[in-house]
mmCIF file of C-alpha atoms and ligand atoms in Angstrom:
data_model
loop_
_atom_site.group_PDB
_atom_site.id
_atom_site.type_symbol
_atom_site.label_atom_id
_atom_site.label_comp_id
_atom_site.label_asym_id
_atom_site.label_seq_id
_atom_site.Cartn_x
_atom_site.Cartn_y
_atom_site.Cartn_z
ATOM 1 C CA MET A 15 170.364 158.542 144.938
ATOM 2 C CA SER A 16 173.008 158.088 141.994
ATOM 3 C CA GLY A 17 173.531 160.138 138.829
ATOM 4 C CA ILE A 18 174.234 158.633 135.251
ATOM 5 C CA ARG A 19 176.504 159.075 132.463
ATOM 6 C CA VAL A 20 176.319 157.643 128.882
ATOM 7 C CA VAL A 21 179.092 155.016 128.161
ATOM 8 C CA GLY A 22 177.997 153.686 124.841
ATOM 9 C CA LEU A 23 176.277 154.557 121.622
ATOM 10 C CA GLY A 24 174.940 152.755 118.640
ATOM 11 C CA ALA A 25 172.898 153.097 115.682
ATOM 12 C CA ALA A 26 171.154 150.922 113.100
ATOM 13 C CA LEU A 27 169.472 151.685 109.821
ATOM 14 C CA PRO A 28 167.895 149.349 107.072
ATOM 15 C CA GLU A 29 170.027 149.022 104.001
ATOM 16 C CA LYS A 30 167.153 150.009 101.576
ATOM 17 C CA ILE A 31 167.201 153.833 100.592
ATOM 18 C CA VAL A 32 164.000 155.340 99.226
ATOM 19 C CA THR A 33 164.536 158.669 97.536
ATOM 20 C CA ASN A 34 161.957 161.288 97.002
ATOM 21 C CA ALA A 35 162.049 160.513 93.320
ATOM 22 C CA ALA A 36 160.693 157.065 94.133
ATOM 23 C CA PHE A 37 157.665 158.736 95.779
ATOM 24 C CA ALA A 38 157.490 161.129 92.753
ATOM 25 C CA ALA A 39 157.381 158.210 90.328
ATOM 26 C CA ARG A 40 154.093 156.785 91.653
ATOM 27 C CA LEU A 41 152.275 159.743 93.939
ATOM 28 C CA ASP A 42 151.036 163.199 93.184
ATOM 29 C CA THR A 43 154.250 164.803 94.625
ATOM 30 C CA THR A 44 157.790 165.984 93.660
ATOM 31 C CA ASP A 45 161.385 165.773 94.878
ATOM 32 C CA ALA A 46 161.120 169.691 95.110
ATOM 33 C CA TRP A 47 158.008 169.694 97.356
ATOM 34 C CA ILE A 48 159.259 167.084 99.792
ATOM 35 C CA ALA A 49 162.771 168.672 100.043
ATOM 36 C CA GLU A 50 161.458 172.245 100.483
ATOM 37 C CA ARG A 51 158.567 171.464 102.722
ATOM 38 C CA THR A 52 160.178 168.772 105.009
ATOM 39 C CA GLY A 53 163.904 168.762 104.401
ATOM 40 C CA ILE A 54 163.902 164.954 103.610
ATOM 41 C CA LEU A 55 165.823 163.790 100.482
ATOM 42 C CA GLU A 56 165.899 160.115 101.329
ATOM 43 C CA ARG A 57 164.932 157.762 104.124
ATOM 44 C CA ARG A 58 165.663 153.879 104.959
ATOM 45 C CA MET A 59 162.908 151.481 105.024
ATOM 46 C CA GLY A 60 163.004 147.807 106.380
ATOM 47 C CA GLY A 61 163.510 145.416 109.203
ATOM 48 C CA THR A 62 161.475 145.205 112.465
ATOM 49 C CA THR A 63 161.556 147.292 115.453
ATOM 50 C CA SER A 64 163.261 144.323 117.497
ATOM 51 C CA SER A 65 165.694 143.702 114.657
ATOM 52 C CA LEU A 66 166.973 147.327 114.372
ATOM 53 C CA ALA A 67 166.737 147.701 118.252
ATOM 54 C CA THR A 68 168.924 144.628 118.570
ATOM 55 C CA GLN A 69 171.302 145.820 115.815
ATOM 56 C CA ALA A 70 171.646 149.181 117.759
ATOM 57 C CA GLY A 71 171.905 147.901 121.036
ATOM 58 C CA ALA A 72 174.751 145.394 119.845
ATOM 59 C CA ALA A 73 176.617 148.493 118.347
ATOM 60 C CA ALA A 74 176.402 150.270 121.663
ATOM 61 C CA LEU A 75 177.416 147.282 123.604
ATOM 62 C CA ALA A 76 180.524 147.173 121.450
ATOM 63 C CA ASN A 77 181.308 150.919 121.737
ATOM 64 C CA SER A 78 181.209 150.529 125.388
ATOM 65 C CA GLY A 79 182.876 147.334 125.950
ATOM 66 C CA ILE A 80 180.470 146.239 128.479
ATOM 67 C CA ASP A 81 179.251 142.795 128.867
ATOM 68 C CA PRO A 82 175.511 142.238 128.204
ATOM 69 C CA ALA A 83 175.379 140.328 131.342
ATOM 70 C CA ASP A 84 176.225 143.120 133.463
ATOM 71 C CA ILE A 85 173.374 145.520 132.134
ATOM 72 C CA ASP A 86 170.481 145.046 134.335
ATOM 73 C CA LEU A 87 167.690 147.243 132.770
ATOM 74 C CA LEU A 88 166.670 147.363 129.255
ATOM 75 C CA VAL A 89 164.054 150.332 128.445
ATOM 76 C CA LEU A 90 162.878 150.451 124.660
ATOM 77 C CA ALA A 91 161.278 153.184 123.324
ATOM 78 C CA THR A 92 158.744 152.505 120.369
ATOM 79 C CA SER A 93 155.084 153.051 118.941
ATOM 80 C CA SER A 94 155.630 150.197 116.564
ATOM 81 C CA PRO A 95 156.020 147.125 118.754
ATOM 82 C CA ASP A 96 156.735 143.905 116.926
ATOM 83 C CA GLN A 97 153.504 142.658 118.761
ATOM 84 C CA LEU A 98 151.001 144.111 121.095
ATOM 85 C CA MET A 99 152.234 141.619 123.725
ATOM 86 C CA PRO A 100 154.903 140.968 124.866
ATOM 87 C CA ALA A 101 157.065 143.961 124.757
ATOM 88 C CA THR A 102 159.338 144.271 122.232
ATOM 89 C CA ALA A 103 162.145 144.900 124.658
ATOM 90 C CA CYS A 104 161.868 141.304 125.621
ATOM 91 C CA THR A 105 162.830 140.026 122.430
ATOM 92 C CA VAL A 106 165.837 142.335 122.265
ATOM 93 C CA GLN A 107 166.819 141.385 125.972
ATOM 94 C CA GLN A 108 166.933 137.802 124.790
ATOM 95 C CA ALA A 109 168.591 138.627 121.685
ATOM 96 C CA LEU A 110 171.338 140.582 123.210
ATOM 97 C CA GLY A 111 171.756 138.345 126.367
ATOM 98 C CA ILE A 112 170.971 141.383 128.812
ATOM 99 C CA SER A 113 169.848 140.642 132.516
ATOM 100 C CA GLY A 114 167.489 142.237 134.555
ATOM 101 C CA GLY A 115 164.124 144.151 133.533
ATOM 102 C CA ALA A 116 163.012 144.979 130.068
ATOM 103 C CA PHE A 117 160.035 146.862 129.134
ATOM 104 C CA ASP A 118 158.706 149.317 126.418
ATOM 105 C CA VAL A 119 157.751 152.913 126.707
ATOM 106 C CA ASN A 120 155.363 154.455 124.071
ATOM 107 C CA ALA A 121 155.561 158.319 123.834
ATOM 108 C CA ALA A 122 155.759 158.121 119.985
ATOM 109 C CA CYS A 123 158.615 160.499 118.629
ATOM 110 C CA THR A 124 159.354 161.746 122.128
ATOM 111 C CA GLY A 125 159.987 158.120 123.415
ATOM 112 C CA PHE A 126 163.659 158.174 123.340
ATOM 113 C CA VAL A 127 163.889 161.063 125.900
ATOM 114 C CA TYR A 128 161.063 159.634 127.922
ATOM 115 C CA ALA A 129 162.847 156.327 128.067
ATOM 116 C CA MET A 130 166.198 157.911 129.035
ATOM 117 C CA VAL A 131 164.557 159.809 131.815
ATOM 118 C CA SER A 132 162.724 156.666 132.995
ATOM 119 C CA ALA A 133 165.973 154.704 132.995
ATOM 120 C CA ALA A 134 167.759 157.469 134.988
ATOM 121 C CA GLY A 135 165.001 157.428 137.489
ATOM 122 C CA ILE A 136 165.267 153.695 138.155
ATOM 123 C CA MET A 137 169.051 153.912 138.294
ATOM 124 C CA ALA A 138 168.623 156.641 141.034
ATOM 125 C CA ILE A 139 167.199 153.930 143.120
ATOM 126 C CA GLY A 140 169.564 150.973 142.417
ATOM 127 C CA ALA A 141 169.945 149.856 138.804
ATOM 128 C CA ARG A 142 173.698 149.784 137.758
ATOM 129 C CA ARG A 143 173.723 149.780 133.960
ATOM 130 C CA ALA A 144 170.786 150.548 131.512
ATOM 131 C CA MET A 145 170.442 150.033 127.833
ATOM 132 C CA VAL A 146 167.831 152.801 126.379
ATOM 133 C CA ILE A 147 166.765 152.326 122.671
ATOM 134 C CA GLY A 148 164.616 154.228 120.462
ATOM 135 C CA SER A 149 163.571 151.979 117.403
ATOM 136 C CA ASP A 150 160.546 152.459 115.116
ATOM 137 C CA VAL A 151 159.344 151.210 111.660
ATOM 138 C CA LEU A 152 156.608 153.694 111.037
ATOM 139 C CA SER A 153 157.040 153.180 107.234
ATOM 140 C CA THR A 154 154.885 149.953 107.842
ATOM 141 C CA MET A 155 151.990 152.069 109.579
ATOM 142 C CA THR A 156 151.804 154.741 106.977
ATOM 143 C CA ASP A 157 149.601 154.414 103.909
ATOM 144 C CA PRO A 158 152.032 154.012 101.048
ATOM 145 C CA ASN A 159 149.580 155.973 98.809
ATOM 146 C CA ASP A 160 149.035 158.760 101.252
ATOM 147 C CA ARG A 161 151.350 161.588 99.999
ATOM 148 C CA ASN A 162 150.518 163.710 103.125
ATOM 149 C CA THR A 163 152.374 161.008 105.405
ATOM 150 C CA ALA A 164 154.161 158.242 103.314
ATOM 151 C CA VAL A 165 157.019 160.717 102.448
ATOM 152 C CA LEU A 166 157.691 161.667 105.915
ATOM 153 C CA PHE A 167 158.622 158.576 107.828
ATOM 154 C CA GLY A 168 161.793 156.182 107.818
ATOM 155 C CA ASP A 169 162.862 153.168 109.751
ATOM 156 C CA GLY A 170 165.816 152.996 112.145
ATOM 157 C CA ALA A 171 167.095 152.782 115.890
ATOM 158 C CA GLY A 172 169.592 154.134 118.018
ATOM 159 C CA ALA A 173 170.810 152.919 121.452
ATOM 160 C CA VAL A 174 172.859 154.342 124.360
ATOM 161 C CA ILE A 175 174.230 152.600 127.463
ATOM 162 C CA LEU A 176 173.844 154.322 130.821
ATOM 163 C CA GLU A 177 176.212 153.829 133.913
ATOM 164 C CA THR A 178 175.689 154.822 137.506
ATOM 165 C CA VAL A 179 178.038 157.443 138.950
ATOM 166 C CA ASP A 180 178.363 156.988 142.727
ATOM 167 C CA ASP A 181 180.797 159.811 143.389
ATOM 168 C CA GLY A 182 178.924 162.748 142.203
ATOM 169 C CA PRO A 183 175.487 164.292 140.574
ATOM 170 C CA GLY A 184 176.353 162.430 137.151
ATOM 171 C CA ASN A 185 175.799 164.027 133.935
ATOM 172 C CA LEU A 186 172.230 164.224 133.544
ATOM 173 C CA LEU A 187 171.795 167.823 134.436
ATOM 174 C CA ALA A 188 168.103 168.488 133.980
ATOM 175 C CA TRP A 189 164.986 167.275 132.342
ATOM 176 C CA ASP A 190 161.419 167.877 131.235
ATOM 177 C CA LEU A 191 158.610 165.411 130.181
ATOM 178 C CA ALA A 192 155.209 166.766 129.228
ATOM 179 C CA ALA A 193 151.840 165.601 127.623
ATOM 180 C CA ASP A 194 148.677 167.025 126.585
ATOM 181 C CA GLY A 195 146.235 164.131 125.920
ATOM 182 C CA SER A 196 143.648 166.708 124.657
ATOM 183 C CA THR A 197 145.472 166.903 121.413
ATOM 184 C CA ARG A 198 145.736 163.104 120.855
ATOM 185 C CA HIS A 199 143.410 163.481 117.748
ATOM 186 C CA LEU A 200 146.075 165.390 115.899
ATOM 187 C CA LEU A 201 148.326 162.267 115.397
ATOM 188 C CA TYR A 202 147.310 158.685 115.914
ATOM 189 C CA ILE A 203 147.210 154.996 114.909
ATOM 190 C CA ASP A 204 144.280 152.920 115.318
ATOM 191 C CA HIS A 205 144.770 149.224 115.747
ATOM 192 C CA GLY A 206 144.933 147.746 112.291
ATOM 193 C CA GLY A 207 144.937 151.361 110.717
ATOM 194 C CA TYR A 208 147.292 153.760 109.101
ATOM 195 C CA LEU A 209 148.750 157.011 110.832
ATOM 196 C CA GLN A 210 146.702 160.012 110.599
ATOM 197 C CA MET A 211 148.142 163.336 111.314
ATOM 198 C CA ASP A 212 147.028 167.032 111.168
ATOM 199 C CA GLY A 213 150.348 168.137 109.902
ATOM 200 C CA LYS A 214 149.841 171.896 110.138
ATOM 201 C CA GLU A 215 148.417 171.687 113.572
ATOM 202 C CA VAL A 216 151.395 169.450 114.829
ATOM 203 C CA PHE A 217 153.755 171.735 113.185
ATOM 204 C CA ARG A 218 152.328 174.665 115.099
ATOM 205 C CA ARG A 219 152.311 173.368 118.317
ATOM 206 C CA ALA A 220 155.757 171.284 117.929
ATOM 207 C CA VAL A 221 157.699 174.732 117.580
ATOM 208 C CA ARG A 222 156.034 176.033 120.518
ATOM 209 C CA VAL A 223 156.388 172.941 122.910
ATOM 210 C CA PHE A 224 159.773 172.534 121.635
ATOM 211 C CA VAL A 225 161.094 175.995 122.354
ATOM 212 C CA ASP A 226 159.157 175.907 126.141
ATOM 213 C CA SER A 227 160.825 172.503 127.152
ATOM 214 C CA ALA A 228 164.259 173.299 125.931
ATOM 215 C CA GLN A 229 163.894 176.572 127.999
ATOM 216 C CA LYS A 230 162.755 174.879 131.080
ATOM 217 C CA THR A 231 165.386 172.210 130.996
ATOM 218 C CA LEU A 232 168.054 174.793 130.487
ATOM 219 C CA ARG A 233 166.732 176.842 133.311
ATOM 220 C CA ASP A 234 166.573 174.005 135.619
ATOM 221 C CA ALA A 235 170.143 173.058 134.869
ATOM 222 C CA GLY A 236 171.093 176.556 135.430
ATOM 223 C CA LEU A 237 172.290 177.023 131.823
ATOM 224 C CA THR A 238 171.482 179.415 128.777
ATOM 225 C CA PRO A 239 171.301 178.599 125.013
ATOM 226 C CA ASP A 240 174.764 179.788 124.742
ATOM 227 C CA ASP A 241 176.058 176.959 126.775
ATOM 228 C CA VAL A 242 174.757 174.343 124.655
ATOM 229 C CA ALA A 243 177.593 172.824 122.457
ATOM 230 C CA LEU A 244 174.917 170.415 120.583
ATOM 231 C CA LEU A 245 170.985 170.497 120.229
ATOM 232 C CA VAL A 246 169.835 167.315 119.293
ATOM 233 C CA PRO A 247 166.290 167.789 118.077
ATOM 234 C CA HIS A 248 163.688 165.258 117.032
ATOM 235 C CA GLN A 249 164.101 165.164 113.105
ATOM 236 C CA ALA A 250 160.525 165.734 111.836
ATOM 237 C CA ASN A 251 160.823 168.706 109.611
ATOM 238 C CA SER A 252 163.804 171.153 108.858
ATOM 239 C CA ARG A 253 161.536 173.975 109.051
ATOM 240 C CA ILE A 254 160.339 172.916 112.634
ATOM 241 C CA ILE A 255 163.892 172.826 113.679
ATOM 242 C CA GLY A 256 165.165 175.995 112.020
ATOM 243 C CA ALA A 257 161.924 177.887 113.803
ATOM 244 C CA ALA A 258 162.761 176.421 117.181
ATOM 245 C CA CYS A 259 166.611 177.090 116.888
ATOM 246 C CA ASP A 260 165.570 180.772 115.878
ATOM 247 C CA ARG A 261 163.463 181.281 118.726
ATOM 248 C CA LEU A 262 166.022 179.447 121.241
ATOM 249 C CA GLY A 263 168.719 181.353 119.911
ATOM 250 C CA ILE A 264 170.780 178.114 119.148
ATOM 251 C CA SER A 265 172.645 178.285 115.708
ATOM 252 C CA LEU A 266 172.121 175.534 113.232
ATOM 253 C CA GLU A 267 175.825 175.157 113.433
ATOM 254 C CA ARG A 268 175.372 173.954 116.929
ATOM 255 C CA THR A 269 172.418 171.602 115.892
ATOM 256 C CA ALA A 270 172.294 168.009 114.590
ATOM 257 C CA VAL A 271 170.341 167.410 111.673
ATOM 258 C CA ASN A 272 170.258 164.086 109.693
ATOM 259 C CA LEU A 273 166.608 163.936 108.464
ATOM 260 C CA ASP A 274 167.758 164.754 104.876
ATOM 261 C CA ARG A 275 169.389 161.403 104.919
ATOM 262 C CA VAL A 276 166.794 159.375 107.294
ATOM 263 C CA GLY A 277 163.640 161.313 107.386
ATOM 264 C CA ASN A 278 161.301 160.952 110.593
ATOM 265 C CA THR A 279 162.329 157.787 112.449
ATOM 266 C CA SER A 280 160.263 158.608 115.413
ATOM 267 C CA ALA A 281 161.801 157.183 118.461
ATOM 268 C CA GLY A 282 164.912 156.471 116.566
ATOM 269 C CA SER A 283 165.434 159.920 115.531
ATOM 270 C CA ILE A 284 167.270 161.574 118.463
ATOM 271 C CA PRO A 285 169.792 158.639 118.947
ATOM 272 C CA LEU A 286 170.469 158.476 115.373
ATOM 273 C CA ALA A 287 171.160 162.119 115.092
ATOM 274 C CA LEU A 288 173.206 161.963 118.192
ATOM 275 C CA ALA A 289 175.155 158.948 116.838
ATOM 276 C CA ASP A 290 175.758 160.790 113.556
ATOM 277 C CA ALA A 291 177.162 163.890 115.293
ATOM 278 C CA VAL A 292 179.356 161.898 117.548
ATOM 279 C CA ALA A 293 180.613 160.041 114.343
ATOM 280 C CA GLU A 294 181.442 163.426 112.747
ATOM 281 C CA GLY A 295 183.511 164.431 115.974
ATOM 282 C CA ARG A 296 180.970 167.139 116.869
ATOM 283 C CA LEU A 297 180.999 166.353 120.608
ATOM 284 C CA HIS A 298 183.750 166.466 123.313
ATOM 285 C CA ASP A 299 183.944 165.637 126.875
ATOM 286 C CA GLY A 300 182.356 168.059 129.126
ATOM 287 C CA ASP A 301 180.080 169.548 126.183
ATOM 288 C CA VAL A 302 176.421 170.099 127.058
ATOM 289 C CA VAL A 303 173.973 168.080 124.829
ATOM 290 C CA LEU A 304 170.389 169.210 124.751
ATOM 291 C CA MET A 305 168.081 166.694 123.344
ATOM 292 C CA VAL A 306 164.344 167.811 122.589
ATOM 293 C CA GLY A 307 161.588 165.493 121.324
ATOM 294 C CA PHE A 308 157.862 165.859 120.382
ATOM 295 C CA GLY A 309 155.215 163.818 118.916
ATOM 296 C CA ALA A 310 151.827 162.011 119.181
ATOM 297 C CA GLY A 311 149.955 162.338 122.552
ATOM 298 C CA MET A 312 150.925 165.051 122.211
ATOM 299 C CA THR A 313 154.061 164.408 124.178
ATOM 300 C CA TRP A 314 157.239 166.401 124.396
ATOM 301 C CA ALA A 315 160.319 166.288 126.495
ATOM 302 C CA SER A 316 163.850 167.406 126.798
ATOM 303 C CA VAL A 317 166.890 166.393 128.617
ATOM 304 C CA ALA A 318 170.271 168.207 129.064
ATOM 305 C CA LEU A 319 173.265 165.848 129.543
ATOM 306 C CA LYS A 320 177.138 166.647 129.982
ATOM 307 C CA TRP A 321 178.912 164.444 127.448
ATOM 308 C CA GLY A 322 181.821 162.093 128.608
ATOM 309 C CA PRO A 323 183.042 161.001 131.922
HETATM 310 O O1 UT7 B 124 157.279 163.439 114.455
HETATM 311 C C1 UT7 B 124 155.918 163.367 114.764
HETATM 312 C C2 UT7 B 124 155.538 164.873 114.418
HETATM 313 N N1 UT7 B 124 155.076 165.124 113.064
HETATM 314 C C3 UT7 B 124 155.431 166.321 112.559
HETATM 315 O O2 UT7 B 124 156.021 167.072 113.294
HETATM 316 C C4 UT7 B 124 154.910 166.653 111.377
HETATM 317 C C5 UT7 B 124 154.611 168.339 111.330
HETATM 318 N N2 UT7 B 124 154.134 168.747 110.314
HETATM 319 C C6 UT7 B 124 154.863 168.909 109.044
HETATM 320 O O3 UT7 B 124 155.933 168.450 108.918
HETATM 321 C C7 UT7 B 124 154.170 169.679 107.981
HETATM 322 O O4 UT7 B 124 152.848 170.013 108.154
HETATM 323 C C8 UT7 B 124 154.059 168.651 106.658
HETATM 324 C C9 UT7 B 124 155.283 168.486 106.086
HETATM 325 C C10 UT7 B 124 153.197 167.349 106.962
HETATM 326 C C11 UT7 B 124 153.107 169.265 105.687
HETATM 327 O O5 UT7 B 124 153.737 170.540 105.159
HETATM 328 P P1 UT7 B 124 152.739 172.025 105.016
HETATM 329 O O6 UT7 B 124 153.791 172.930 104.572
HETATM 330 O O7 UT7 B 124 152.237 171.977 106.609
HETATM 331 O O8 UT7 B 124 151.664 171.501 104.116
HETATM 332 P P2 UT7 B 124 150.197 171.633 104.268
HETATM 333 O O9 UT7 B 124 149.708 170.539 105.026
HETATM 334 O O10 UT7 B 124 149.556 173.019 104.507
HETATM 335 O O11 UT7 B 124 149.749 170.995 102.834
HETATM 336 C C12 UT7 B 124 149.923 172.169 101.727
HETATM 337 C C13 UT7 B 124 149.539 171.386 100.426
HETATM 338 C C14 UT7 B 124 148.193 170.637 100.558
HETATM 339 O O12 UT7 B 124 147.437 170.934 99.285
HETATM 340 P P3 UT7 B 124 146.102 172.021 99.517
HETATM 341 O O13 UT7 B 124 145.204 171.218 100.435
HETATM 342 O O14 UT7 B 124 146.886 173.187 99.769
HETATM 343 O O15 UT7 B 124 146.011 171.759 98.040
HETATM 344 C C15 UT7 B 124 148.617 169.154 100.621
HETATM 345 O O16 UT7 B 124 147.750 168.482 100.115
HETATM 346 O O17 UT7 B 124 150.653 170.400 100.119
HETATM 347 C C16 UT7 B 124 149.977 169.273 99.897
HETATM 348 N N3 UT7 B 124 150.936 168.249 100.099
HETATM 349 C C17 UT7 B 124 151.683 167.576 99.275
HETATM 350 N N4 UT7 B 124 152.041 168.013 97.945
HETATM 351 C C18 UT7 B 124 152.873 167.383 97.414
HETATM 352 C C19 UT7 B 124 151.055 167.443 101.373
HETATM 353 N N5 UT7 B 124 151.911 166.601 101.060
HETATM 354 C C20 UT7 B 124 152.483 166.831 99.893
HETATM 355 C C21 UT7 B 124 153.368 165.976 99.113
HETATM 356 N N6 UT7 B 124 153.521 166.561 98.017
HETATM 357 N N7 UT7 B 124 154.108 164.749 99.556
#
């Protein structure tokens, strides 16, 4: 079996910025409420899941210098696919000229971590290079007049390219995937409907599963929270991130947070926050990165990676 390492990273955001003030102008809400209760100041809206995914994937290809024809697997995490069928991954595969298999993964906001672990599993049994994308346009699936949900979600995508490492265990140190289908009523979108969420209950459970999953992955990797150079959490609410960091013993200085600028971009959230942290020069070769996601299902997951070659 082979290990993996990350050799490319890309991000894509729509151009249109929607500020809290824009919501306050037409809904019973205020900039102060949204900022204090969620940490979000603005979000981006526009595009489609495939167009944002293609843009993020192209950026990751350029970043890696790898020819798309040399990629033999595309895994796209999304819960807002362009169509119910075929998989949005097929649209992206054609647009980028990637060869090999292409499929979607739906684990809601946890999707990117699920997709990365799925790709690593397929690479362990033979695929050489994979593109893993998280892309969502949940702004199109929230009721624009529902202040409980409309202010939370933005659109965006992030992508990584993974390469096989033959001469060692690779850089994926440990992982955890989990789900509890008995809580699927807490956050869902019916066919043709808008996103429905019991925000308080999702919040309460999110902090707990975040901490449990992060601790399990660190334990499996033989690491402690002190070994983590950068925590990349799902960007749903700054109070969830703060509470989880407190309980884990990882300071906010070691945590990637960009939800103030992009809101909750669902499957796009973790790779977008990772891309921002890398652009800010916050990751160095050999650093341990811990990514933790949670979302509808409920699902939750984490993965610990060593950054660099
Ligand atoms: O990525 C998927 C996972 N999703 C999440 O992680 C979301 C987790 N949940 C949350 O982030 C928070 O629960 C919310 C941000 C959704 C809500 O914050 P909260 O502090 O839990 O507020 P709440 O639901 O307890 O609501 C408090 C009040 C309610 O009014 P009443 O019933 O007390 O009169 C809401 O109607 O705040 C009201 N409210 C708002 N007020 C102004 C809800 N949304 C808004 C709003 N502006 N946008």
